[in-house]
C-alpha positions as a Python dict, from the first residue, in 0.01 Angstrom:
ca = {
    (1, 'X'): (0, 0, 0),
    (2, 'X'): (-2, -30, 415),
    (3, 'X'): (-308, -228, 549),
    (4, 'X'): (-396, 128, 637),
    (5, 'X'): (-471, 252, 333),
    (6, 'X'): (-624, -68, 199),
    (7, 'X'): (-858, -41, 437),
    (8, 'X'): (-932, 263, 340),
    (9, 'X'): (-946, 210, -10),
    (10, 'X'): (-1235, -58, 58),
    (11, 'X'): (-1409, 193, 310),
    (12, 'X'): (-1406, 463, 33),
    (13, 'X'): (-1524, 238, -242),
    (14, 'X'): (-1824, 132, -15),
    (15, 'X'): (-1981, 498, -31),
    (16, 'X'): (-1792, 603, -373),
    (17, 'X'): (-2114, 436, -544),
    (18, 'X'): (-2102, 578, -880),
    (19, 'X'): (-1686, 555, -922),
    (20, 'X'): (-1643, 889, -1013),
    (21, 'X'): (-1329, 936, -695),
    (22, 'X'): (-1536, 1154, -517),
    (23, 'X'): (-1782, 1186, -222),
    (24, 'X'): (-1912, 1398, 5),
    (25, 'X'): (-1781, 1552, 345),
    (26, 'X'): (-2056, 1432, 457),
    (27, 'X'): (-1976, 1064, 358),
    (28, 'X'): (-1610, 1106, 451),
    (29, 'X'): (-1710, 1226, 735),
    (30, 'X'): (-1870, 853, 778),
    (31, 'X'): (-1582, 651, 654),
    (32, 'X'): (-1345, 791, 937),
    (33, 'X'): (-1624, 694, 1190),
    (34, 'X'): (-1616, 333, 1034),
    (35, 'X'): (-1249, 330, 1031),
    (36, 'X'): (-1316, 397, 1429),
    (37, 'X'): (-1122, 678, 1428),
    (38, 'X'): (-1259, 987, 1649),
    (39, 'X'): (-1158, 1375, 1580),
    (40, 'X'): (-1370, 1607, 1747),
    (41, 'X'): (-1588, 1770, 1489),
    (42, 'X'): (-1416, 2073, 1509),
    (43, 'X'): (-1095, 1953, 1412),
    (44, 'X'): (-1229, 1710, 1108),
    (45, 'X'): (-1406, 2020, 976),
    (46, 'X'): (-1114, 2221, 999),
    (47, 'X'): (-886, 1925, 844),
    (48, 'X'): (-1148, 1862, 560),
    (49, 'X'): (-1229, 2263, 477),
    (50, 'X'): (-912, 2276, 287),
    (51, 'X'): (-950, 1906, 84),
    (52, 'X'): (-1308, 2035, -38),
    (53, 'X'): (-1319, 2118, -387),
    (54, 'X'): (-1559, 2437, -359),
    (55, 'X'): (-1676, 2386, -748),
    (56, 'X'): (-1887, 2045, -642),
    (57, 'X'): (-1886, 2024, -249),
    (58, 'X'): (-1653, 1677, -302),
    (59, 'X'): (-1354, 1570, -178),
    (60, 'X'): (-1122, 1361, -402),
    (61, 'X'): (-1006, 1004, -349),
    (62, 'X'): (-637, 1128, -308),
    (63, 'X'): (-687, 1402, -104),
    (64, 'X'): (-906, 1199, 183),
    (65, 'X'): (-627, 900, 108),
    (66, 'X'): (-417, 1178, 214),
    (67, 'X'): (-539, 1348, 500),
    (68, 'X'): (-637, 951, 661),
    (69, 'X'): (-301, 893, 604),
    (70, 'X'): (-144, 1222, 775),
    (71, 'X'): (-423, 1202, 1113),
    (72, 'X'): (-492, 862, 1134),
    (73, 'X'): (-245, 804, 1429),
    (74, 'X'): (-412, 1176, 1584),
    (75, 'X'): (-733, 1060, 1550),
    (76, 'X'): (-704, 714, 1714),
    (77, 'X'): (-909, 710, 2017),
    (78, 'X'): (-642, 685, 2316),
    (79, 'X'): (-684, 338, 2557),
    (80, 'X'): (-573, 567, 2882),
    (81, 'X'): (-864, 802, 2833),
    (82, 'X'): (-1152, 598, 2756),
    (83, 'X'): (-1079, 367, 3038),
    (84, 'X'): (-1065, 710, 3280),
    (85, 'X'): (-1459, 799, 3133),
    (86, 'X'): (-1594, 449, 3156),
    (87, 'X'): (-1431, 364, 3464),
    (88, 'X'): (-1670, 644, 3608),
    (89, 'X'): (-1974, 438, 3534),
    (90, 'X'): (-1837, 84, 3643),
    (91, 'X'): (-2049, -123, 3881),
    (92, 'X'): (-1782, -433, 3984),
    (93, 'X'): (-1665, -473, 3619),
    (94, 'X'): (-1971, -333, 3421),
    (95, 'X'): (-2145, -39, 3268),
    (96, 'X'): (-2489, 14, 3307),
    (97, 'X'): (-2646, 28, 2964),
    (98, 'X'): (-2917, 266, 3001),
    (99, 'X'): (-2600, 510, 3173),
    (100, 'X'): (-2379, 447, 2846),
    (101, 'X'): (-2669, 524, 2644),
    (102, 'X'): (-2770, 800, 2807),
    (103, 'X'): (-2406, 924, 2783),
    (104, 'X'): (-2374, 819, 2393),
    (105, 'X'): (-2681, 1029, 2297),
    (106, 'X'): (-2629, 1330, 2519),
    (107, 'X'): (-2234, 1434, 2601),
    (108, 'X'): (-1957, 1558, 2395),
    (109, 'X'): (-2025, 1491, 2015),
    (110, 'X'): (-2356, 1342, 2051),
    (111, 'X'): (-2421, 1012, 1851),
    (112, 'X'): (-2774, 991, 1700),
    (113, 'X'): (-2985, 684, 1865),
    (114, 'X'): (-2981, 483, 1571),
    (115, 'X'): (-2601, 485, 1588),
    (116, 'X'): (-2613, 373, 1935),
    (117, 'X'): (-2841, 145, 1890),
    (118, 'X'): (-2601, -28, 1634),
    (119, 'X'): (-2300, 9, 1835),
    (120, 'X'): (-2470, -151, 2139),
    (121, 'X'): (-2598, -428, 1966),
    (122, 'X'): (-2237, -531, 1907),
    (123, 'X'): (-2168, -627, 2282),
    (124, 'X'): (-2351, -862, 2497),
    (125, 'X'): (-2584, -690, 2761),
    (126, 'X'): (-2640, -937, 3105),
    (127, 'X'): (-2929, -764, 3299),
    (128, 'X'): (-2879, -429, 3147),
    (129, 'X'): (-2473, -455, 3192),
    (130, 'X'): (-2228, -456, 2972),
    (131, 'X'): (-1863, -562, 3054),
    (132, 'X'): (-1634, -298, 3078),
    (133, 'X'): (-1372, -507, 2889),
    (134, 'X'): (-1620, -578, 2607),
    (135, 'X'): (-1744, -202, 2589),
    (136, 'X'): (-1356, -50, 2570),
    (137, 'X'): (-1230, -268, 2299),
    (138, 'X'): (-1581, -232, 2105),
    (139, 'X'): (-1510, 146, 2108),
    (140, 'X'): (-1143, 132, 2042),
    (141, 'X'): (-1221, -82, 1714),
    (142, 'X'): (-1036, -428, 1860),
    (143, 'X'): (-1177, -737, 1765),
}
């Protein structure tokens, strides 16, 4: 199994609670996000439609091992564009964290404030700056 799909496996078995091999779109929905990958929502609805099984709203182990597998390179947020957005709120090497909040909570597919909130606390903030270096590699999932 690729370090790919172990990772998945663990993801999956973090909200597969009750072992049954199933979970929610909803939930897979959330694993992707934690796997820091980053479809629009129109095109993870439209990739996870068909993997639903209509009888119980769920979508199998094997068929979300499966579709990771087959967009996981797609849905890898791409370097080149997210440092093109943030360089449009840099201040001599930093963001301006009220700006990326702002930004995170408003634009494109909105993130919810709690979410945010717990991606922000993940980066240092100097006088209500992040470092552009520490903000790009935070959202592109690099340690």
């Amino acid at each position: 199994m690729s370090a790919a799909a172990e990772q998945f496996t663990s993801t999956w078995k973090l909200f597969d609670t009750d072992n049954r091999g199933n979970i929610t779109p909803q939930e897979f929905k959330l694993i992707l996000r934690a796997l820091s990958l980053c479809p629009s929502e129109k095109d993870l609805n439209s990739a996870i439609k068909p993997i639903t099984d209509s009888s119980d709203n769920t979508i199998s182990y094997s068929a979300g091992l499966q579709l990771y597998q087959e967009k996981h390179a797609s849905w890898q947020p791409k370097p080149q564009e997210l440092q093109r957005a943030l360089k449009l709120f840099e201040k001599d090497g930093k963001v301006p964290m009220a700006e990326m909040r702002s930004v995170m909570c408003s634009m494109g597919e909105k993130m919810r404030d709690t979410d945010v909130d717990d991606l922000l606390k993940r980066v240092n903030v100097e006088e209500g700056m992040i470092r552009l270096d520490d903000l790009q590699r935070l959202l592109l999932g690099e340690k």
